[in-house]
CSV table of N, CA, C and O in Angstrom, one decimal:
chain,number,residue,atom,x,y,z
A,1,UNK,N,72.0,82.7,115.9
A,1,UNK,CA,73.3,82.1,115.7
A,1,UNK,C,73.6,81.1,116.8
A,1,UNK,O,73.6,81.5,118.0
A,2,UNK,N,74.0,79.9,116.4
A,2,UNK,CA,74.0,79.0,117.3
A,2,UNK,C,75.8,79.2,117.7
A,2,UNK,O,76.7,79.6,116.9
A,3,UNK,N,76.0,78.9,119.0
A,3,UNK,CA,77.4,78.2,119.6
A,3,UNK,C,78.4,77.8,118.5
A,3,UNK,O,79.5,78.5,118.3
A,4,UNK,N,78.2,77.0,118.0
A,4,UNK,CA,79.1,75.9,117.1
A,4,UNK,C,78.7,76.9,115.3
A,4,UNK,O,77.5,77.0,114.9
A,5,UNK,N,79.4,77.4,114.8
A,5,UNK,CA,78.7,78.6,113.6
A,5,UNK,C,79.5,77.4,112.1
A,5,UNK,O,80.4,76.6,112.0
A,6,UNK,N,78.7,77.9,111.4
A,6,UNK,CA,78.8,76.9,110.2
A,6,UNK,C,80.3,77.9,109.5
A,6,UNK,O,80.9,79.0,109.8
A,7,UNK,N,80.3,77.0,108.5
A,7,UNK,CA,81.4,77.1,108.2
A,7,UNK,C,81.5,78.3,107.4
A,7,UNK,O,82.6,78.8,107.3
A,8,UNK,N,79.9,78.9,106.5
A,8,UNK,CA,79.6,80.2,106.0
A,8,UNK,C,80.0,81.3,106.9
A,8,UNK,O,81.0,82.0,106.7
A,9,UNK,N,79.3,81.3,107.8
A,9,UNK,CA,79.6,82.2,109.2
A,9,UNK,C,81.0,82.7,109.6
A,9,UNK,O,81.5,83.8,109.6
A,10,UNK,N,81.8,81.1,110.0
A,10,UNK,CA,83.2,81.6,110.2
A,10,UNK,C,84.1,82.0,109.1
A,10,UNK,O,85.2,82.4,109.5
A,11,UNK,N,83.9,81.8,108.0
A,11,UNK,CA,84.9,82.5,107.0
A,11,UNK,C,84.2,83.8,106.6
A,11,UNK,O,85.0,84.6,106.3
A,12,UNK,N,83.2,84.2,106.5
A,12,UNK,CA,82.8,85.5,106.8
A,12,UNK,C,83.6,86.9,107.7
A,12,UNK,O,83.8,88.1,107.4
A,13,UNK,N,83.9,85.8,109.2
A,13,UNK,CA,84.4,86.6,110.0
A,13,UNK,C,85.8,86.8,110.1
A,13,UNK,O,86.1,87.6,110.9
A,14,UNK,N,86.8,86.2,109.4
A,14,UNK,CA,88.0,85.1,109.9
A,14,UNK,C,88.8,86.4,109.6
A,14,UNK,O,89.9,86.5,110.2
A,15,UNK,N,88.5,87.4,108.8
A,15,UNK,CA,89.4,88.6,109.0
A,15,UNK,C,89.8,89.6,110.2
A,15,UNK,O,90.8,90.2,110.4
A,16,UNK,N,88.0,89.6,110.9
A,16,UNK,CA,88.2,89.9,112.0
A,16,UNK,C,88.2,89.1,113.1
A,16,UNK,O,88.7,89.6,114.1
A,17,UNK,N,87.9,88.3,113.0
A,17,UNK,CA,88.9,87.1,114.2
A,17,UNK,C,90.2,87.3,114.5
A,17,UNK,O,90.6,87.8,115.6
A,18,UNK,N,91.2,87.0,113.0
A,18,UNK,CA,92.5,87.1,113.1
A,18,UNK,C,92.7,88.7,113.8
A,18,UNK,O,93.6,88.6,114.7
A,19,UNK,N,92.3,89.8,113.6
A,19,UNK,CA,92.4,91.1,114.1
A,19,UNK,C,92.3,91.0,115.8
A,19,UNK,O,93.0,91.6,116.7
A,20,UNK,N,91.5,90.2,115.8
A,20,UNK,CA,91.2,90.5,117.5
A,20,UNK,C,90.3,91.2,117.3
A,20,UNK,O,90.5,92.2,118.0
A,21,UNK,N,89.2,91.3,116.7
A,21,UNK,CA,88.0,92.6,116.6
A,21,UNK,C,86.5,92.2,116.9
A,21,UNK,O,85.5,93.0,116.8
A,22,UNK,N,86.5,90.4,117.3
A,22,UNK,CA,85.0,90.4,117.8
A,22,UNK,C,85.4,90.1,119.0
A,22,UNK,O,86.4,89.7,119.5
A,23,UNK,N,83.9,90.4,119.6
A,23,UNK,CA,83.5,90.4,121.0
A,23,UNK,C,84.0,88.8,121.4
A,23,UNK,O,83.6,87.9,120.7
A,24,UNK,N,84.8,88.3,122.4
A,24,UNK,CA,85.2,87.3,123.2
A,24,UNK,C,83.9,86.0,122.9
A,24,UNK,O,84.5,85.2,122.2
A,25,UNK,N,82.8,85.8,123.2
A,25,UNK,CA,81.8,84.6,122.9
A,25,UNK,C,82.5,84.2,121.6
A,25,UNK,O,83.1,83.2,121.4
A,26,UNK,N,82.4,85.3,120.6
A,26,UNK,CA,81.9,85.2,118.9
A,26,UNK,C,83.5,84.4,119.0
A,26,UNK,O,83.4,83.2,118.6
A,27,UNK,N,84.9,84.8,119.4
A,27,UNK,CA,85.9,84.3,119.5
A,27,UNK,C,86.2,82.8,119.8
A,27,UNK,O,86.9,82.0,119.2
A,28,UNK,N,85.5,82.7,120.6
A,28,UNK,CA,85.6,81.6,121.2
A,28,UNK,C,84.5,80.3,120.1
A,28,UNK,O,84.9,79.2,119.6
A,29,UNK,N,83.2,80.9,120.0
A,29,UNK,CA,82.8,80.1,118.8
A,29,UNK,C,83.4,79.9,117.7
A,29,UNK,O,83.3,78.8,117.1
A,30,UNK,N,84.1,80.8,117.1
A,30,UNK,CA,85.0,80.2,116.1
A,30,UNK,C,86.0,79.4,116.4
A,30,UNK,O,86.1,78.3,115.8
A,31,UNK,N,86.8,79.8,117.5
A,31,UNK,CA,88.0,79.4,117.2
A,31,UNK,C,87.3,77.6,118.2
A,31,UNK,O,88.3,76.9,118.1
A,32,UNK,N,86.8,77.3,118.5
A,32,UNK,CA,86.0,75.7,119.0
A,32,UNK,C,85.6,75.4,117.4
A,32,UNK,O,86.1,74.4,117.1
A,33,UNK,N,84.7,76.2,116.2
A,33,UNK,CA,84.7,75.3,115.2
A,33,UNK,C,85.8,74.9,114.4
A,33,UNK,O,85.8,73.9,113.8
A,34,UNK,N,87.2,76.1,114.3
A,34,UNK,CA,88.4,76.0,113.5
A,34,UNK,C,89.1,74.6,114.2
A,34,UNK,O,89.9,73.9,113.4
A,35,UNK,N,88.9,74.1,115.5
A,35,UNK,CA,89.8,73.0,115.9
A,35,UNK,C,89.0,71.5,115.2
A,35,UNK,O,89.6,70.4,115.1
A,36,UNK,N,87.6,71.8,114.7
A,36,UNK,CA,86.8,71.0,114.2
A,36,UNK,C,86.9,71.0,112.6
A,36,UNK,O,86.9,70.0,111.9
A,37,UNK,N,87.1,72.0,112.0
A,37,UNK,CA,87.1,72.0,110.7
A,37,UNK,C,88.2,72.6,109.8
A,37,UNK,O,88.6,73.7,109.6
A,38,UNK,N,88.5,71.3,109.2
A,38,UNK,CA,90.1,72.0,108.6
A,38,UNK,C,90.4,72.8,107.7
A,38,UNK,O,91.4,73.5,107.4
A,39,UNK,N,88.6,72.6,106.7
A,39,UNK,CA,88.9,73.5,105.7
A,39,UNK,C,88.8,75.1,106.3
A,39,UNK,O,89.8,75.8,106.0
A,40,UNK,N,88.2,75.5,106.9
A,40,UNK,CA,88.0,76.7,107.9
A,40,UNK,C,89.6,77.4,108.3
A,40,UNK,O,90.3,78.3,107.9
A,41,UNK,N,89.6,76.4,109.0
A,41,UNK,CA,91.2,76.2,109.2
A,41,UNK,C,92.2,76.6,108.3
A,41,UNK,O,93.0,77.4,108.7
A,42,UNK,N,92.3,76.2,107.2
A,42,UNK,CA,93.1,76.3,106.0
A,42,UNK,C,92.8,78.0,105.7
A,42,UNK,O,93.7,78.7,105.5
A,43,UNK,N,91.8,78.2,105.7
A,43,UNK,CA,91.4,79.9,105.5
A,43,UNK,C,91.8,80.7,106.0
A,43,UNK,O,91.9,81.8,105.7
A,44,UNK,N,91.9,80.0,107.0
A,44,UNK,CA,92.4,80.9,108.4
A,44,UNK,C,94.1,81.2,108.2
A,44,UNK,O,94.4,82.4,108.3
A,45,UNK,N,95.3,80.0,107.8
A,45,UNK,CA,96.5,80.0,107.5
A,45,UNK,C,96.5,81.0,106.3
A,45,UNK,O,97.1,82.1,106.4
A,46,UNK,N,95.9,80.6,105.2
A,46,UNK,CA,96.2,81.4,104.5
A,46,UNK,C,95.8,82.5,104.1
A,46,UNK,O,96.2,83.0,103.1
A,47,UNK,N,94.6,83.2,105.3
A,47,UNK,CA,94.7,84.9,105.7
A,47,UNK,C,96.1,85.1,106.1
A,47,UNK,O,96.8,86.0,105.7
A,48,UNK,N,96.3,84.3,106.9
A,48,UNK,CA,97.6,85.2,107.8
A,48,UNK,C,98.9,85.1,106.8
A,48,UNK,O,99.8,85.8,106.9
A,49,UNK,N,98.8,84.1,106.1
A,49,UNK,CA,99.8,83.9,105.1
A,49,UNK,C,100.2,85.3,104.0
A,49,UNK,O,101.3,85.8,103.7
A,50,UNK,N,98.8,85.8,103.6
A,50,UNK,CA,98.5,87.1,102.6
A,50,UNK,C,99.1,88.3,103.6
A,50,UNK,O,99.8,89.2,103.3
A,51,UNK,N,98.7,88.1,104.5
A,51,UNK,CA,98.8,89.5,105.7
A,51,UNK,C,100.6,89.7,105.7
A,51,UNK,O,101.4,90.6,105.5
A,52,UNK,N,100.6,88.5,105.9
A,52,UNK,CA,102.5,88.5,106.2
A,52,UNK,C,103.2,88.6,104.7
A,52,UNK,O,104.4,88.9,104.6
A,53,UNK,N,102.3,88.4,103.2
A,53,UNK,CA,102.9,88.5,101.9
A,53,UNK,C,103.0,89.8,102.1
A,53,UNK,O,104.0,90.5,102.1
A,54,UNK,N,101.6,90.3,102.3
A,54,UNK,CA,101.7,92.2,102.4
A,54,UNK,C,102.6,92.6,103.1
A,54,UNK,O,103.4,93.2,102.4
A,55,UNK,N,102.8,92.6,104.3
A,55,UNK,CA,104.0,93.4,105.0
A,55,UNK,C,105.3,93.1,104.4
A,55,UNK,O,106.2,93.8,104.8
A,56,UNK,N,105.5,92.4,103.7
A,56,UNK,CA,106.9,92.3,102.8
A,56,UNK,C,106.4,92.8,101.9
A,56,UNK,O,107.2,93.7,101.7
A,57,UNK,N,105.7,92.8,101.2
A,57,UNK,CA,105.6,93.5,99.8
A,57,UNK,C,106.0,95.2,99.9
A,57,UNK,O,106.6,95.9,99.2
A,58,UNK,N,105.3,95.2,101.0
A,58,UNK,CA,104.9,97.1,101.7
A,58,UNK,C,106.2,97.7,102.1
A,58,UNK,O,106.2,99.0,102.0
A,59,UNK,N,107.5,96.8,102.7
A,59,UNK,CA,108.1,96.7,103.3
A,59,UNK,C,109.0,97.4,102.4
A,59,UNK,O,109.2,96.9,101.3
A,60,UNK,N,109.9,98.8,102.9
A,60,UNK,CA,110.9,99.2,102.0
A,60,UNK,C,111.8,99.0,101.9
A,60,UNK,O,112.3,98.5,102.9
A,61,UNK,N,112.5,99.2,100.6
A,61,UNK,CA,113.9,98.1,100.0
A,61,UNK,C,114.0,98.0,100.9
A,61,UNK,O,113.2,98.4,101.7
A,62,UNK,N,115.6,97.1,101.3
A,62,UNK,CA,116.5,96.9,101.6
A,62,UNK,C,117.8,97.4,100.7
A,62,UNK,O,118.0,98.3,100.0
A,63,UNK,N,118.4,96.7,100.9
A,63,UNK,CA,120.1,97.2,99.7
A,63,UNK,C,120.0,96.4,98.4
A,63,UNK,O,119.7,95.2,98.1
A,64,UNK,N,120.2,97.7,97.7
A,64,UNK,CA,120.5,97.2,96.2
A,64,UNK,C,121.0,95.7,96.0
A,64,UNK,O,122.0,95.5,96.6
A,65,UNK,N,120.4,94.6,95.2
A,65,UNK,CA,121.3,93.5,94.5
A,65,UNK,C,122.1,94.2,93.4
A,65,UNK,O,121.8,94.9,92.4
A,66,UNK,N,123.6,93.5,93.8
A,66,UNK,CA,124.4,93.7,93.3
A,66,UNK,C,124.6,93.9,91.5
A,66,UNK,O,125.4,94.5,90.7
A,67,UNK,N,123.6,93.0,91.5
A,67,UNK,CA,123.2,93.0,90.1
A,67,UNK,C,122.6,94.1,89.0
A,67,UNK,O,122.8,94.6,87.9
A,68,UNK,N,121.5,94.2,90.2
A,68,UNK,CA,121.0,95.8,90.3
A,68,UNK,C,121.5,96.6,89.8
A,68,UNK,O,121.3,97.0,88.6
A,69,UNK,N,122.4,97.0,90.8
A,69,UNK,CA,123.0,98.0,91.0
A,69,UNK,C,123.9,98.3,89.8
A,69,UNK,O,123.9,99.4,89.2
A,70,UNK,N,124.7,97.0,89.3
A,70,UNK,CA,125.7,97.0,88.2
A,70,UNK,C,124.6,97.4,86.4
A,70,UNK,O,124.8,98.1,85.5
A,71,UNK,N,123.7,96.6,86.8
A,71,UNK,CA,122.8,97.4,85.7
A,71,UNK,C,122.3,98.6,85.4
A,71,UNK,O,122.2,98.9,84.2
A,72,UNK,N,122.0,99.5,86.4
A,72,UNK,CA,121.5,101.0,86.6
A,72,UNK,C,123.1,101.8,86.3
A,72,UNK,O,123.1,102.9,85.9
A,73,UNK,N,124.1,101.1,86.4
A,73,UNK,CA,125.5,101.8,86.0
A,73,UNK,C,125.7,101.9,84.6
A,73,UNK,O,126.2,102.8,84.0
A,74,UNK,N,125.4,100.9,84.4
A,74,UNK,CA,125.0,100.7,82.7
A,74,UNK,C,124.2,101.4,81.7
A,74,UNK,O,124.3,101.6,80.5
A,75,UNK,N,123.4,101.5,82.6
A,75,UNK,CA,122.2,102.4,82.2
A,75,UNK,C,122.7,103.8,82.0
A,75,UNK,O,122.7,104.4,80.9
A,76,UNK,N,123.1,104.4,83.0
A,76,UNK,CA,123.5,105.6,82.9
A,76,UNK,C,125.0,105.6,82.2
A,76,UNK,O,125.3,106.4,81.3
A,77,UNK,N,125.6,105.0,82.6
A,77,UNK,CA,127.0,105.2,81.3
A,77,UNK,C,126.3,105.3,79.5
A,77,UNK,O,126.4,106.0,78.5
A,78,UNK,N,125.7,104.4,79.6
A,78,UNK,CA,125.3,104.8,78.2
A,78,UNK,C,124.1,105.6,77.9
A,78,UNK,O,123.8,105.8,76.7
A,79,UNK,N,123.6,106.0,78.6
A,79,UNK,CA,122.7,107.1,78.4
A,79,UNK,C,123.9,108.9,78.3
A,79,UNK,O,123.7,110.0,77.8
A,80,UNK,N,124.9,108.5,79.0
A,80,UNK,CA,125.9,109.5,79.1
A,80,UNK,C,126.6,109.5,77.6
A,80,UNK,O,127.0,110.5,77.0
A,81,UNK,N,126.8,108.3,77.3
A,81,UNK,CA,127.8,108.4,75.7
A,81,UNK,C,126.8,108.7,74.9
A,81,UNK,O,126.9,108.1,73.8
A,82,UNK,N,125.8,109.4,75.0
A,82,UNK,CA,124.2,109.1,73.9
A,82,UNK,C,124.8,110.5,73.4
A,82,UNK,O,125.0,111.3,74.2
A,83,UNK,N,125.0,110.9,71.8
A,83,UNK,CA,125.5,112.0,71.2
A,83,UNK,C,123.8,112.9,71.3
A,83,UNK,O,122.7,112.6,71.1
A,84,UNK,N,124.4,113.9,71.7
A,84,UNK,CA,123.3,115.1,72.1
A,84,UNK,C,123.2,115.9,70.7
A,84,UNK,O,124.2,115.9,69.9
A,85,UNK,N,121.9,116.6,70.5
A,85,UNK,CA,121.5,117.1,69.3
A,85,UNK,C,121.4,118.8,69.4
A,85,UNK,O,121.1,119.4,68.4
């Protein structure tokens, strides 16, 4: 594996790049070809782009939209007038 890693190479790794999980050289070889190649580059934003969709997605509620909330009221008022058998 040469210094300068093809563009196969560094999107292979770019998961654990972004982690901080190779060894300092392997680091540095990437990140000297990502200043070189934009499509690389572009892979690279849009790992971290996915990473940061995940931690919102993952991320529990916050407060009811009001909207919400007025619908689930709804829901249960009429589920309450529902004639029982």
């Amino acid at each position: 594996m040469t210094f300068l890693s093809s563009c196969h190479e560094v999107q292979s790794e770019l998961t654990e790049y972004a982690e901080g999980a190779l060894p300092m050289t392997r680091r540095i070889g990437i990140w000297i070809h990502l200043r070189f190649c934009k499509v690389c580059a572009g892979f690279l934003r849009g790992l971290r782009a996915l990473a940061g969709l995940a931690k919102i997605a993952l991320a529990p509620p916050g407060r009811v939209p009001e909207a919400a909330s007025r619908t689930l009221a709804e829901v249960q008022a009429a589920l309450l007038k529902r004639p029982t058998r």
